[in-house]
Tab-separated table of C-alpha atoms in Angstrom:
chain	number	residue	atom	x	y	z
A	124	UNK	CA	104.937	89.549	114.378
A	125	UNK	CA	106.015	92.301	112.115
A	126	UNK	CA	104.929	94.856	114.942
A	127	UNK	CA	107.026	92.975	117.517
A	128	UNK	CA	110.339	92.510	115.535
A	129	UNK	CA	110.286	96.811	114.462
A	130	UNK	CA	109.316	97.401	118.135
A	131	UNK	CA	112.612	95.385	119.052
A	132	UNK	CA	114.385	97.152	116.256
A	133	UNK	CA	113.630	100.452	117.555
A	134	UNK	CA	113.068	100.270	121.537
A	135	UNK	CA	115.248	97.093	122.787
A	136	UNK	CA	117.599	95.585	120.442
A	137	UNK	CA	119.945	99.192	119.962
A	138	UNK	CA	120.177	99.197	124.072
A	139	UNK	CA	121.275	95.542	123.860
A	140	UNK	CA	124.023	95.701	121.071
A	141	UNK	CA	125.266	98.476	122.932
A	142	UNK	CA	126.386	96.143	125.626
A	143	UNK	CA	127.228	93.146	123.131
A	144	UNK	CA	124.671	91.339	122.707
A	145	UNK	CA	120.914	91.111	121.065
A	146	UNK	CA	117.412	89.292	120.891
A	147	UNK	CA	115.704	87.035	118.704
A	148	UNK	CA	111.966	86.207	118.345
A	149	UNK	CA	111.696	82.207	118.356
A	150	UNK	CA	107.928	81.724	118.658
A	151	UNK	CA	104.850	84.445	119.262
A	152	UNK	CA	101.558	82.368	119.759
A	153	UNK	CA	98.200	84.283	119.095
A	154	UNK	CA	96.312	81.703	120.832
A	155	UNK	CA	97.961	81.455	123.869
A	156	UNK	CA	98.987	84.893	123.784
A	157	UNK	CA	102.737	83.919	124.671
A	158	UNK	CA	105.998	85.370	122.912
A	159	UNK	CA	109.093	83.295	123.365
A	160	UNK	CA	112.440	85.463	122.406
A	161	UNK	CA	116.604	84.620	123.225
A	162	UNK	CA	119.021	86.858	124.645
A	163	UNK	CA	122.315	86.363	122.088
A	164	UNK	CA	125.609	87.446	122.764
A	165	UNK	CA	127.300	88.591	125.491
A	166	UNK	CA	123.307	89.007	127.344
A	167	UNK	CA	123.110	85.313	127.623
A	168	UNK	CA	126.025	85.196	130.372
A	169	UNK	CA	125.555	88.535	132.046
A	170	UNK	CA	124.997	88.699	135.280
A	171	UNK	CA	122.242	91.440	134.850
A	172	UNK	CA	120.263	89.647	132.808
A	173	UNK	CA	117.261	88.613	134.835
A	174	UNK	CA	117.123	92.110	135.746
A	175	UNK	CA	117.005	93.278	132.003
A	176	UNK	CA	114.653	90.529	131.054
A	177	UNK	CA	112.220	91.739	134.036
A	178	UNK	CA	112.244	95.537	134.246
A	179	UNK	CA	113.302	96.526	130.808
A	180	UNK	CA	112.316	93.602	128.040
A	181	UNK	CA	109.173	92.126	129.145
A	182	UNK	CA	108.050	95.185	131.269
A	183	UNK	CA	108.608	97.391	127.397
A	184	UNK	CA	106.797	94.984	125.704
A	185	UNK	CA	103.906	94.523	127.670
A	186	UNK	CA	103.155	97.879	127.847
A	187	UNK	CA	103.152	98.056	124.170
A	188	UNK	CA	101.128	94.970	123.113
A	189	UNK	CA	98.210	94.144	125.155
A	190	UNK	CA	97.243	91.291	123.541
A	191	UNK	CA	100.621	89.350	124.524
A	192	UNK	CA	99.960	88.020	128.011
A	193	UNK	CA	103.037	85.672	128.736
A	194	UNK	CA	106.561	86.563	128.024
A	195	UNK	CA	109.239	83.544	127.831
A	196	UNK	CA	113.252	84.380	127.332
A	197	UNK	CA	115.839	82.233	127.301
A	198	UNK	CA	118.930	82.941	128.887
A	199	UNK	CA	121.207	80.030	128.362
A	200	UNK	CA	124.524	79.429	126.253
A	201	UNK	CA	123.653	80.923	122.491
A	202	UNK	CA	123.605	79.235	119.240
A	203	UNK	CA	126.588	81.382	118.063
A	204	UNK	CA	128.417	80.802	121.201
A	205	UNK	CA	127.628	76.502	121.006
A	206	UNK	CA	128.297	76.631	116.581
A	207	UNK	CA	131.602	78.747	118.208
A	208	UNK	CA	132.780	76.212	120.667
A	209	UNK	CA	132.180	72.696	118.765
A	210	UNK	CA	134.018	74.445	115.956
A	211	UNK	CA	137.119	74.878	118.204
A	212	UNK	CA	136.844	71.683	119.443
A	213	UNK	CA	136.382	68.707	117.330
A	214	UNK	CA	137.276	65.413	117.734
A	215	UNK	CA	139.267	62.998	115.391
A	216	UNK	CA	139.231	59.582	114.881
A	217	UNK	CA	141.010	58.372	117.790
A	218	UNK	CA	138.409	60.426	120.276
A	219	UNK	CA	141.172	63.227	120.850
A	220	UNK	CA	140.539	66.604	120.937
A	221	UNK	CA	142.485	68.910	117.907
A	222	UNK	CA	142.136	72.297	118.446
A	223	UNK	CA	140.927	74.081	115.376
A	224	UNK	CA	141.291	77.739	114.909
């Protein structure tokens, strides 16, 4: 996994943080030969994000590592983006919702 994460380091992640956002490894499986990684920041809302994922991401990483077969990446809200937004909005007591900045 070491190979994967300095490949990202040096091939995907600076073209990604250039446009806000990043990538994180959340699972690489030998067996099944499947790598699971998550868009963060702003590449999780993006509207060219499918296109990334296909022709740039998966298609880079493939090409590197034969032995990974499957590619998975999830798209959806991040963690930083969900810890972000329950921060703002918490509820009291009474079920009303106190903005907290």
């Amino acid at each position: 996994m070491d190979k994967i994460e300095k490949f990202l380091d040096k091939e995907i992640r600076p073209y990604l943080k250039s446009h806000g956002g990043d990538i994180e490894i959340i699972n690489y499986s030998i067996e099944k030969q499947e790598l699971n990684l998550r868009l963060k920041g702003q590449c999780c809302v993006c509207p060219h994000s499918i296109e990334t994922n296909e022709n740039f991401i998966k298609k880079s990483i493939l090409e590197k590592f034969s032995e990974i077969k499957n590619i998975y990446i999830e798209t959806g809200v991040s963690d930083e983006l969900w810890n972000l937004a329950k921060n703002i909005l918490k509820e009291d007591r009474n079920g009303k919702l106190e903005r907290k900045v």
